Short mmCIF file of C-alpha atoms in Angstrom, two decimals:
data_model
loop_
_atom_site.label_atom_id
_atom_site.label_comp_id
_atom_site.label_asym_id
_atom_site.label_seq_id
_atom_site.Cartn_x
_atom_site.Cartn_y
_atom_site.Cartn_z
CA UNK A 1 25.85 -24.32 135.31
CA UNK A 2 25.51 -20.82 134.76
CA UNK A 3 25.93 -18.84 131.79
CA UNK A 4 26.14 -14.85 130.80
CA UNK A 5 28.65 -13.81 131.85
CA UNK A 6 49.04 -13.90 147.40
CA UNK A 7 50.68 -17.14 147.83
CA UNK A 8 53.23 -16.28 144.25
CA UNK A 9 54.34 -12.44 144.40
CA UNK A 10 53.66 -10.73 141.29
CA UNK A 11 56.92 -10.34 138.58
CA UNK A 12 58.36 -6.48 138.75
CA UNK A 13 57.32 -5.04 135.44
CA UNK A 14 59.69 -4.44 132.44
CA UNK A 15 57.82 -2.41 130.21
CA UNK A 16 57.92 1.53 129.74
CA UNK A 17 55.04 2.89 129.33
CA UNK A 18 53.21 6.33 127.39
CA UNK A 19 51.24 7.75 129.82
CA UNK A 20 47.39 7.09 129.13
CA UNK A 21 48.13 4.39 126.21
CA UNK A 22 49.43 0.79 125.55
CA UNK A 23 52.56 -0.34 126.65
CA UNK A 24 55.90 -0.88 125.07
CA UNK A 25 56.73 -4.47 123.90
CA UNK A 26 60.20 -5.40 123.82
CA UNK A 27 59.20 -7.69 121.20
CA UNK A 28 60.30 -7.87 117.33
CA UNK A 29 58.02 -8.44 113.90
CA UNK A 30 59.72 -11.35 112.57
CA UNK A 31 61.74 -10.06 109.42
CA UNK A 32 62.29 -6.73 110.73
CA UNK A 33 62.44 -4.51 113.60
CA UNK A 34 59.55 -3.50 115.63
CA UNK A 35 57.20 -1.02 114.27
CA UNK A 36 55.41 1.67 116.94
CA UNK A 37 52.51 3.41 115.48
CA UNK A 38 50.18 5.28 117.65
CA UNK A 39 46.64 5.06 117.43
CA UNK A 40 44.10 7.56 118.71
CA UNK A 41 41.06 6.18 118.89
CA UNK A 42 38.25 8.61 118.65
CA UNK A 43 35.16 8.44 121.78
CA UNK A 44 31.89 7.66 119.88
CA UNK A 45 29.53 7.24 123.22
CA UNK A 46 29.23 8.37 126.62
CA UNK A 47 30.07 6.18 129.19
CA UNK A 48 28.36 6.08 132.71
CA UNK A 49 31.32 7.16 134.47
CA UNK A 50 32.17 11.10 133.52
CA UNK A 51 35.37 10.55 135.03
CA UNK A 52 36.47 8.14 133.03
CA UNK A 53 35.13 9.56 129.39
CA UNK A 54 37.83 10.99 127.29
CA UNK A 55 39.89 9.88 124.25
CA UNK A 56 42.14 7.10 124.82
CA UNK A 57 45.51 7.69 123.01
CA UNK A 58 47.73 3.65 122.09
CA UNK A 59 50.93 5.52 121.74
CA UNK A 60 53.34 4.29 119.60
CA UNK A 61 55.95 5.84 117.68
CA UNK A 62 55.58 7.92 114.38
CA UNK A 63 53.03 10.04 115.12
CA UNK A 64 50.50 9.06 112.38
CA UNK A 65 47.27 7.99 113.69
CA UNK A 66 43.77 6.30 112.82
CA UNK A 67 39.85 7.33 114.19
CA UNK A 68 37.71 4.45 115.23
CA UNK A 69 35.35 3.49 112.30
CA UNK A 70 37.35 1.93 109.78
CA UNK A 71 40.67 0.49 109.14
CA UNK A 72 43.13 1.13 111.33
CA UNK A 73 45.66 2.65 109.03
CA UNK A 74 48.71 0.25 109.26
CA UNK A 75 48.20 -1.19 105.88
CA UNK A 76 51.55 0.12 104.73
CA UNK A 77 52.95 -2.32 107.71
CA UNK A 78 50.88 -5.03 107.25
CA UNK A 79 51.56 -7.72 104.64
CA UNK A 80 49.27 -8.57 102.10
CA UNK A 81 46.81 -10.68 104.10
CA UNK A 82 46.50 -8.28 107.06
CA UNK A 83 45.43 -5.92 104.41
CA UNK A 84 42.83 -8.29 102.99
CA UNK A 85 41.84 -9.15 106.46
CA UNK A 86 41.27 -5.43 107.25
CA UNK A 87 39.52 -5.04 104.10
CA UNK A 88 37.13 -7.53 104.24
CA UNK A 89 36.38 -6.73 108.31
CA UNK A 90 35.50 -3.34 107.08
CA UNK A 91 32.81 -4.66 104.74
CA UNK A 92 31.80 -7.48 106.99
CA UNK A 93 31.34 -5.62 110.22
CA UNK A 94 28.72 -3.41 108.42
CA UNK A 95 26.52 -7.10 108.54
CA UNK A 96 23.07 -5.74 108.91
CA UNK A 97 22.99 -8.48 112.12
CA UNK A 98 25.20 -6.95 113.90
CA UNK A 99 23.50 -3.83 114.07
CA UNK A 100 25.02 -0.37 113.93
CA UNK A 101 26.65 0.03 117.35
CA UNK A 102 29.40 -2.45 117.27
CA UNK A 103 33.49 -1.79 118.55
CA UNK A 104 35.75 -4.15 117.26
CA UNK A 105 39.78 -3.97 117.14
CA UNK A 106 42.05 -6.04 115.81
CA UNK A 107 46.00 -6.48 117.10
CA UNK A 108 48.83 -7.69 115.77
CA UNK A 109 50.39 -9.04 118.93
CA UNK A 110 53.89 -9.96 118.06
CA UNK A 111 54.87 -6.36 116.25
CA UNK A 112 52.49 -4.53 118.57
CA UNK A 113 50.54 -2.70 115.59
CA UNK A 114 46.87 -2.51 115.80
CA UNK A 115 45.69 -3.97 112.01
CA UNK A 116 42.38 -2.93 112.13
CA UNK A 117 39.74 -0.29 114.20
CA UNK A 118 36.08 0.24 114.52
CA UNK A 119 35.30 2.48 116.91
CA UNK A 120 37.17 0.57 119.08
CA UNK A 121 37.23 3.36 122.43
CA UNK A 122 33.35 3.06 122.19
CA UNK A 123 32.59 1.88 125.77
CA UNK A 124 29.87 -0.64 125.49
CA UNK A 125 28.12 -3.14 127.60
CA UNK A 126 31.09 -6.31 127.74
CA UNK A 127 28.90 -9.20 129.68
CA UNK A 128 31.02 -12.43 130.41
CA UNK A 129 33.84 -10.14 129.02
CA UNK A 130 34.29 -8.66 132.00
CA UNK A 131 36.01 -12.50 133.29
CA UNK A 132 38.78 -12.20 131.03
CA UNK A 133 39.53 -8.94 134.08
CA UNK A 134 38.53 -11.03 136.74
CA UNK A 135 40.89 -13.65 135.31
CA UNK A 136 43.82 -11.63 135.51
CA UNK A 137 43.24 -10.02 138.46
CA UNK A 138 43.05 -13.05 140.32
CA UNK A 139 46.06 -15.05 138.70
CA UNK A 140 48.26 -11.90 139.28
CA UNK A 141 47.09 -11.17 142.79
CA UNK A 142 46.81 -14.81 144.28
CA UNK A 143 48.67 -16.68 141.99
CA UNK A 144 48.21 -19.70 139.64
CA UNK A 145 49.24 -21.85 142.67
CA UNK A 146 46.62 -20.79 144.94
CA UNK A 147 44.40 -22.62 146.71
CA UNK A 148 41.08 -21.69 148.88
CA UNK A 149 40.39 -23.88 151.98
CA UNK A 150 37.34 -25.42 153.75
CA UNK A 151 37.86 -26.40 157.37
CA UNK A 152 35.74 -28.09 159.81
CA UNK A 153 36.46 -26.73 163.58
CA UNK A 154 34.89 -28.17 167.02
CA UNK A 155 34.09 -26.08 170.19
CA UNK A 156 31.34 -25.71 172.45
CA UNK A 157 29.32 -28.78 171.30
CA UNK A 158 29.57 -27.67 167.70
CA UNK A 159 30.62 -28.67 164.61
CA UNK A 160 31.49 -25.44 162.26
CA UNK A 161 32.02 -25.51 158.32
CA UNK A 162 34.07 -22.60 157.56
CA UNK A 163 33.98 -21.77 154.06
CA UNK A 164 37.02 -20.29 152.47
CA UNK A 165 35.80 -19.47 149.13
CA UNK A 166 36.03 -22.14 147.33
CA UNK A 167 33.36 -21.98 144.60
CA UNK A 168 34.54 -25.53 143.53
CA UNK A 169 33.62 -27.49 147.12
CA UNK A 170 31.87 -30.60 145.51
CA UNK A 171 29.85 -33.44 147.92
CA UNK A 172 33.18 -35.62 147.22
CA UNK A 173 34.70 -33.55 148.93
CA UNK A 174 32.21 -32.28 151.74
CA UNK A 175 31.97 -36.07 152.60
CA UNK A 176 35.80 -35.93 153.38
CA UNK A 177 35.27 -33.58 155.56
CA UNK A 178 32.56 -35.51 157.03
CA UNK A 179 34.39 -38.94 157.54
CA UNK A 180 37.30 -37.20 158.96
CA UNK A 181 35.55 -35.20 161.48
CA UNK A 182 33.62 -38.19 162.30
CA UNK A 183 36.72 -39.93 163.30
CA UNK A 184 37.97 -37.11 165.06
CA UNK A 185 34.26 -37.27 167.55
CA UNK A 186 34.43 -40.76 167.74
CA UNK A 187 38.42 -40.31 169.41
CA UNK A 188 36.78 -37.84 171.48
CA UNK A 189 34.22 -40.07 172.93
CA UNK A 190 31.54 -37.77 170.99
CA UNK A 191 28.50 -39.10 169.53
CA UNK A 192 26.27 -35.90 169.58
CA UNK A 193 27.06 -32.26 168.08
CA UNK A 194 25.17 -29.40 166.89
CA UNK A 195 26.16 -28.14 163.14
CA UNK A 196 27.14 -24.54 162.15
CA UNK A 197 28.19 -22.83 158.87
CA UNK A 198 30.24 -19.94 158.93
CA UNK A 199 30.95 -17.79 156.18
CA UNK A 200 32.01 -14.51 157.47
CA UNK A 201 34.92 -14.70 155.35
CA UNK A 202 32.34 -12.64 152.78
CA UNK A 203 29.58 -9.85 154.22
CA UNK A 204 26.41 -10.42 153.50
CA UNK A 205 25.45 -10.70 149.52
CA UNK A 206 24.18 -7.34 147.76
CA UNK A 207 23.01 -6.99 144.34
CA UNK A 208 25.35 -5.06 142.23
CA UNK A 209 25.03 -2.18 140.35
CA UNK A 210 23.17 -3.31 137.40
CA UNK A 211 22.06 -6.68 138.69
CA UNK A 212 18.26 -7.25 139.70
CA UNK A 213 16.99 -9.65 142.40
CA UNK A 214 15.38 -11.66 138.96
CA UNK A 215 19.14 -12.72 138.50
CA UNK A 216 18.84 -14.87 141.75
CA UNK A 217 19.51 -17.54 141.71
CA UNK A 218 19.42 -18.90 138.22
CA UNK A 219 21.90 -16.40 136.69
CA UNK A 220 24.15 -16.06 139.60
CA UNK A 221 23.63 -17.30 143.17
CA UNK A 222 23.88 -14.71 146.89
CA UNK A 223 27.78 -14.52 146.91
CA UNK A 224 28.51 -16.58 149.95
CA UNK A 225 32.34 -17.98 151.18
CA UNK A 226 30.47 -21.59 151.07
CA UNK A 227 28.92 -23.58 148.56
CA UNK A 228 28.58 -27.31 147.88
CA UNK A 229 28.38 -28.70 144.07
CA UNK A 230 28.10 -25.26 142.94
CA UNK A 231 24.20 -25.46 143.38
CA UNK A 232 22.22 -22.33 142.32
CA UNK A 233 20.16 -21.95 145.51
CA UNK A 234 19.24 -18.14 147.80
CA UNK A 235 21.40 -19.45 150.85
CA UNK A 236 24.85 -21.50 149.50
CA UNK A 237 26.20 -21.77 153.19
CA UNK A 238 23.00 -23.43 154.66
CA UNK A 239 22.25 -25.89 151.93
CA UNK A 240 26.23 -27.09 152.28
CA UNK A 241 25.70 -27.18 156.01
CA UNK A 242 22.71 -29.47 155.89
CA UNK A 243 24.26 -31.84 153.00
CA UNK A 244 27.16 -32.16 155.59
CA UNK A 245 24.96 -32.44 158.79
CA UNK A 246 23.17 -35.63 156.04
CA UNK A 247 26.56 -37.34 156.00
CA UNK A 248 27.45 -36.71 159.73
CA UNK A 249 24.15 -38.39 160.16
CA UNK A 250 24.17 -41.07 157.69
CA UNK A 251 28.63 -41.86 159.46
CA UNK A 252 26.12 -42.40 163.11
CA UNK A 253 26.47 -39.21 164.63
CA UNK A 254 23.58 -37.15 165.51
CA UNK A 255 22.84 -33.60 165.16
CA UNK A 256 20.95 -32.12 167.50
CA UNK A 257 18.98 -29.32 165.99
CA UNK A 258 18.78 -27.61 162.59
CA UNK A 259 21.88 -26.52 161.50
CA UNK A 260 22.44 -22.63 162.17
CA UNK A 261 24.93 -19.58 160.91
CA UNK A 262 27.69 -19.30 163.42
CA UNK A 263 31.19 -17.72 163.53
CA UNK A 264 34.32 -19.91 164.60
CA UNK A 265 35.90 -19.10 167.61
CA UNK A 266 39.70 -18.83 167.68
CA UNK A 267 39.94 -21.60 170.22
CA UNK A 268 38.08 -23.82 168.13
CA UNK A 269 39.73 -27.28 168.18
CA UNK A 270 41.00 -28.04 164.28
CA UNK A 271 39.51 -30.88 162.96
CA UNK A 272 39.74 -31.66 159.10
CA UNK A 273 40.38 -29.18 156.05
CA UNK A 274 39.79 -29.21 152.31
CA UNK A 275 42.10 -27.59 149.91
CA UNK A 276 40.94 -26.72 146.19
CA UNK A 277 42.47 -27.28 142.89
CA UNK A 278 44.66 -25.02 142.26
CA UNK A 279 43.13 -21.22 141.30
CA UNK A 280 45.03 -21.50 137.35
CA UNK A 281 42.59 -24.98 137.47
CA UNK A 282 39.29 -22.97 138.35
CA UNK A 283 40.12 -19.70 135.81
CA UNK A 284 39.93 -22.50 133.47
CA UNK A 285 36.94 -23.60 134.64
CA UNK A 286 35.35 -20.53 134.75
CA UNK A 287 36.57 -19.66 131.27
CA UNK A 288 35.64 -22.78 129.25
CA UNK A 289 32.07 -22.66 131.02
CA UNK A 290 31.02 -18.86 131.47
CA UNK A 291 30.72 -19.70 135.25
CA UNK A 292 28.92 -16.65 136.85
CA UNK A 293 29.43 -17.68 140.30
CA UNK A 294 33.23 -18.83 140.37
CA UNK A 295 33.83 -15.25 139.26
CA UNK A 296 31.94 -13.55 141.49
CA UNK A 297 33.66 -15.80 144.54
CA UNK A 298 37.32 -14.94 142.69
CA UNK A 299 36.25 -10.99 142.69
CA UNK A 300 36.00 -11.20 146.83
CA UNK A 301 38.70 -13.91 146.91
CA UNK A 302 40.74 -11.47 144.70
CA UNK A 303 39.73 -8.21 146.95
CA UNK A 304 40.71 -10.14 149.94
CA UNK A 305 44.51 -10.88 148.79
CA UNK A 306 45.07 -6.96 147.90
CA UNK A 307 43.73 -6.20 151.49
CA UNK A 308 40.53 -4.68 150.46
CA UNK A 309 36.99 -5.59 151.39
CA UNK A 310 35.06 -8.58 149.90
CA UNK A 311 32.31 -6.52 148.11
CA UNK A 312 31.96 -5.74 144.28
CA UNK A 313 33.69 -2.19 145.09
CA UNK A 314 37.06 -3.94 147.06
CA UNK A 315 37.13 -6.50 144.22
CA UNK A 316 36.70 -3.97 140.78
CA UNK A 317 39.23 -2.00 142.06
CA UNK A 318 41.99 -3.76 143.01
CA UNK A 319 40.55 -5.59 138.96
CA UNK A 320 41.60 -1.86 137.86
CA UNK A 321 44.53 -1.71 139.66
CA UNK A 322 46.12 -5.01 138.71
CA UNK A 323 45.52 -3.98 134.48
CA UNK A 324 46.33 -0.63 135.01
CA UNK A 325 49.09 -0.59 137.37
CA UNK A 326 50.93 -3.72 136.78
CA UNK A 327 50.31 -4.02 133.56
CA UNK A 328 49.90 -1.01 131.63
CA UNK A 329 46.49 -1.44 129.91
CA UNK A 330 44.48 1.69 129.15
CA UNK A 331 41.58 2.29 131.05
CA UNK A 332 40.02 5.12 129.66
CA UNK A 333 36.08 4.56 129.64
CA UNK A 334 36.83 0.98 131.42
CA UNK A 335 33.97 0.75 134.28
CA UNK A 336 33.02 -2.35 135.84
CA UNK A 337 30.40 -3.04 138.78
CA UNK A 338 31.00 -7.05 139.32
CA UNK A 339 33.21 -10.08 138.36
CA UNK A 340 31.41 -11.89 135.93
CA UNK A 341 29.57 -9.28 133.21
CA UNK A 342 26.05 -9.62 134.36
CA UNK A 343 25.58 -6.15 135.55
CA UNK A 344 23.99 -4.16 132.37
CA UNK A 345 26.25 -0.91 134.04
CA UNK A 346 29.51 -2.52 132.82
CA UNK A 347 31.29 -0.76 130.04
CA UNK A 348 34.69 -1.74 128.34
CA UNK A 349 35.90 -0.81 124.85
CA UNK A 350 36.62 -3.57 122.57
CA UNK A 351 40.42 -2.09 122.51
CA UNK A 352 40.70 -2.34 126.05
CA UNK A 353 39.33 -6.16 126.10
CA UNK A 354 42.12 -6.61 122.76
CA UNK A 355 44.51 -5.56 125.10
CA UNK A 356 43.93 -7.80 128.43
CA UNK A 357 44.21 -11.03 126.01
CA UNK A 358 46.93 -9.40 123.99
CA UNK A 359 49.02 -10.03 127.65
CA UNK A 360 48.27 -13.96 127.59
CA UNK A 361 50.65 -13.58 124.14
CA UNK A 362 53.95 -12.74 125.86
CA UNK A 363 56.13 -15.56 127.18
CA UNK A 364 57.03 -13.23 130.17
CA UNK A 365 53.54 -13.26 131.74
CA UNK A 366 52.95 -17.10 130.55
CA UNK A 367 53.37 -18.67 134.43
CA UNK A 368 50.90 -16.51 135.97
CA UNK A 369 47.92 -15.90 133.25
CA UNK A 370 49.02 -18.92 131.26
CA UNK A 371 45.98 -20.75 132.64
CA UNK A 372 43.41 -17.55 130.96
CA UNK A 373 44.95 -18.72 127.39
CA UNK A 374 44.16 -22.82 128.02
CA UNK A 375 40.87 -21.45 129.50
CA UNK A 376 39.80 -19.83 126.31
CA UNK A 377 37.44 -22.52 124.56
CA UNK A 378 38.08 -23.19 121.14
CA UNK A 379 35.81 -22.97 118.19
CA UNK A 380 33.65 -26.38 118.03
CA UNK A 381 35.39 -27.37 121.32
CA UNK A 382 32.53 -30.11 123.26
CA UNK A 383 32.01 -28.82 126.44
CA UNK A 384 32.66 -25.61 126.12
CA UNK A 385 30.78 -22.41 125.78
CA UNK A 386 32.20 -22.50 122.17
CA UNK A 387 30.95 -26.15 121.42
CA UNK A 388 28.88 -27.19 118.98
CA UNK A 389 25.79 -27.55 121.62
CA UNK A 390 25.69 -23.86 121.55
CA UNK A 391 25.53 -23.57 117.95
CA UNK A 392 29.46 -21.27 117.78
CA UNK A 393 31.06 -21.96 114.45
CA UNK A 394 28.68 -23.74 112.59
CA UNK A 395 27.64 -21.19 110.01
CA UNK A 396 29.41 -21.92 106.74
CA UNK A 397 31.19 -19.07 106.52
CA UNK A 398 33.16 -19.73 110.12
CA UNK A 399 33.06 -23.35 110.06
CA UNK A 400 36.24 -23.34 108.70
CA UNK A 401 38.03 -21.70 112.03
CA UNK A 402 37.07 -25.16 114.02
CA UNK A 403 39.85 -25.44 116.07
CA UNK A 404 41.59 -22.65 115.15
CA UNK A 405 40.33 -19.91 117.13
CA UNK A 406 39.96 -19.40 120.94
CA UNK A 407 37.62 -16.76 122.35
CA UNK A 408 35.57 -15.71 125.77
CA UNK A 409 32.26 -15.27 124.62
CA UNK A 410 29.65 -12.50 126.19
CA UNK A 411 25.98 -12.86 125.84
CA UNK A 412 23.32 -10.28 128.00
CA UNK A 413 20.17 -9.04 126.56
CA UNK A 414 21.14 -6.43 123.91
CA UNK A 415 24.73 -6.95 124.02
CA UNK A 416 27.17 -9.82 122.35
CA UNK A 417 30.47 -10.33 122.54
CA UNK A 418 33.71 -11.78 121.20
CA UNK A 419 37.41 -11.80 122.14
CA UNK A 420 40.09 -13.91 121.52
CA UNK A 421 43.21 -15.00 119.71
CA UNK A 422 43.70 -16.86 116.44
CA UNK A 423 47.40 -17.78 114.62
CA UNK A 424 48.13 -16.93 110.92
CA UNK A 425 49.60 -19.63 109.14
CA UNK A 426 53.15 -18.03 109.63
CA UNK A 427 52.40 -18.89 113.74
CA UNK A 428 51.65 -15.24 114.51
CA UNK A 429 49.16 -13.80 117.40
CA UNK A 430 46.15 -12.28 115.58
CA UNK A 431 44.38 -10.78 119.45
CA UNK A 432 40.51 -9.52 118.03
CA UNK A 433 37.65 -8.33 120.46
CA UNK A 434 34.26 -7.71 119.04
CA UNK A 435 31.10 -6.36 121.01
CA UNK A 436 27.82 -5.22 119.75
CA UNK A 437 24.87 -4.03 121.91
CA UNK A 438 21.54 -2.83 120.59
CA UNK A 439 21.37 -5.05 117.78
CA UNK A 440 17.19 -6.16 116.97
CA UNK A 441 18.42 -9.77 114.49
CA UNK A 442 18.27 -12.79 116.38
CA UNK A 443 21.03 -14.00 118.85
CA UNK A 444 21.62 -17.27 116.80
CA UNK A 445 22.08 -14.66 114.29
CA UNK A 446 24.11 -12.00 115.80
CA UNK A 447 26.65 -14.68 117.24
CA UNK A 448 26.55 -16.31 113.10
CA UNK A 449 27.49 -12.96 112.44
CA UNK A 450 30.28 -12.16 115.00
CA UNK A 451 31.88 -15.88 114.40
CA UNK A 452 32.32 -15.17 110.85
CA UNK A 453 34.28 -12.22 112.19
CA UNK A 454 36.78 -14.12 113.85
CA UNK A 455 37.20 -16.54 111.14
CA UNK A 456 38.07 -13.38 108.93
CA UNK A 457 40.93 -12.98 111.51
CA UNK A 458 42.03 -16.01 111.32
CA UNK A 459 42.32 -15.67 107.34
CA UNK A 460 40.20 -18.77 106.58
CA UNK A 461 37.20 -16.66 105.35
CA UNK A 462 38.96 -14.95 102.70
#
């Protein structure tokens, strides 16, 4: 398990939108009508894109605004514990831990008004961040429904596994596959066949920008269309091949020869077929266990369904099309290089991140990214990247958020993240993102530090 980082037609969108800035709810503050504020927040860093670097303006409506660095201005909006809240992130975030480069932002997602800013347009390194993009690009581009398919094809003496990209393929299933094709040989009178893999459905891996071969294949494994048990090995395709050529071999059949890359030909002879979970099943996979690889597969899978190559460059920028385009989130100083967060390049303001989970919030986007929001673990959640077995939420100043908050963590070397969502007692969306990069304390420490941030969110460190 690794750790960090179109069969439903997208919805028309409803919202009108400010050019360069957040989009316009059609939602209400309970008690009142819906306030607009707009928010400049100021550009502390360079980013590594030039193109991209510039002030990003959250318009709103009254033309009072609020630089990065402090509150965020609203507390004439906010009630009496959002001010609090604000207050005491203002003295918390300064946690010597934490270090002194840190973006956080704080939304209030049913009113729209962003509580609380610190620096939140600084662009800084995201790591497994960067999958609560992938998420949503895939869910909005394949849909929740989707599934990825294995086949097994005969022709020419030969046996071929296609892979289809499903990152989820497990031997269960492989020996499926196996028993049915075995059938299918034994109909034909067939006791002999060579074995092939194909998976041409993806070019040939490449390191992205910001990876480093040292990545492979603990971190991440070569981004191949076939994989068996998700097992971290150089060469996915061949390793599935020979566990399949094992069970063709243990059903009676023999393969003759080693098992070899091939392509399928179109006259190929059909022969048995796998079909995944559904894709809202694997974001939640991927979600609850930081799963480097089942991003990377959904970046290409993703790429694929806009109509754009399988690479890291097909895949970001259809990711930057979907949040931009269909939904309206800012972009400014946004620059991703891969799926997952791994590649040191990435860069994504904590306001940005704020506003990619702030969409999970809104009941008209619940079918298709429903499945990011039950993929978010939740604080002291077993089995999860937030579980106690990673040491999340055990501090005593966030113990008490246990079960009440539900974030995508982000851990790289020099960079730590946190985003999620959290209710107030009223039932209200608190949407937070917190990243820090540069910091010299301890990561035990530094995630201590950023958990006792979200409990402040959530209200129950007071």
């Amino acid at each position: 398990m690794n750790h960090s980082s179109a069969e439903s037609p997208a919805e028309t969108p409803t919202d009108s939108f400010v050019p360069g800035g957040r989009r316009r709810h059609r939602r209400t503050r309970r008690g009142g009508a819906g306030l607009r504020r707009t928010v400049v927040l100021a550009l502390a860093v360079p980013v590594a894109s030039a193109a991209l670097a510039g002030p990003s303006a959250f318009a709103a409506g009254d033309g009072t605004t609020a630089t990065g660095g402090g509150t965020s201005g609203h507390a004439d909006l906010a009630g009496p514990g959002d001010r609090q809240m604000a207050a005491n992130l203002d003295s918390r975030v300064l946690d010597q831990r934490l270090g002194s480069d840190v973006s956080g932002v704080v939304l209030d997602a049913d009113s729209d008004e962003t509580l609380w800013d610190h620096n939140g347009a600084t662009a800084l390194m995201p790591a497994s961040n960067v999958k609560l993009a992938t998420s949503t690009a895939a869910l909005t581009v394949l849909g929740p429904e989707h599934r990825f398919t294995t086949k097994v094809v005969y022709g020419h003496g030969t046996l071929t596994l296609v892979g289809g990209g499903d990152r989820t393929l497990g031997s269960a299933d492989l020996a499926e596959l196996a028993t049915t094709a075995v059938a299918g040989l034994r109909k034909a009178g067939l006791t002999t066949v060579k074995v092939a893999v194909d998976d041409s459905l993806f070019p040939a891996p490449t390191l992205a920008d910001g990876w480093n071969d040292g990545y492979y294949p603990d971190s991440v494994a070569p981004v191949r269309a076939l994989v068996v048990d998700g097992r971290g090995v150089q060469d996915t395709s061949l390793d599935a091949g020979r566990t399949f050529a094992g069970l063709l071999a243990q059903a009676g059949v023999t393969v003759d020869g080693e098992v070899t890359r091939g392509t399928a030909h179109r006259g190929d002879v059909p022969v048995a077929r796998h079909r995944s979970a559904p894709l809202a099943d694997i974001v939640k996979k991927m979600l609850k266990t930081s799963d480097n690889d089942i991003a990377e597969t959904l970046l290409r899978m993703t790429a694929l369904g806009a109509g754009r190559p399988a690479t890291f460059e097909g895949g970001t920028e259809v990711v930057r099309q979907v949040l931009s385009h269909r939904y309206g989130v800012s972009l400014d100083n946004f620059v991703v290089h891969d799926g997952s967060g791994l590649s040191r390049s990435d860069r994504i303001p904590a306001a940005t991140l704020a506003q990619i989970l702030e969409l999970v919030t809104e009941p008209r986007y619940a079918h298709i990214l429903g499945s990011v929001l039950d993929g978010l673990p939740v604080a002291g959640e077993a089995g999860s990247i937030l579980g106690p077995e990673w040491g999340r939420f055990d501090d005593p100043d966030s113990r008490c958020a246990v079960g009440k908050v539900q974030a995508k963590t982000g851990t790289l070397t020099g960079a730590v993240a946190l985003s999620g969502l959290t209710r107030t007692d009223d039932g209200e969306w608190r949407v937070f993102s917190f990243v820090e990069n540069g910091s010299t304390a301890a990561p035990n420490d530094i995630k201590d530090a950023m958990d006792g941030l979200a409990a402040t969110v959530n209200g129950c460190w007071a």
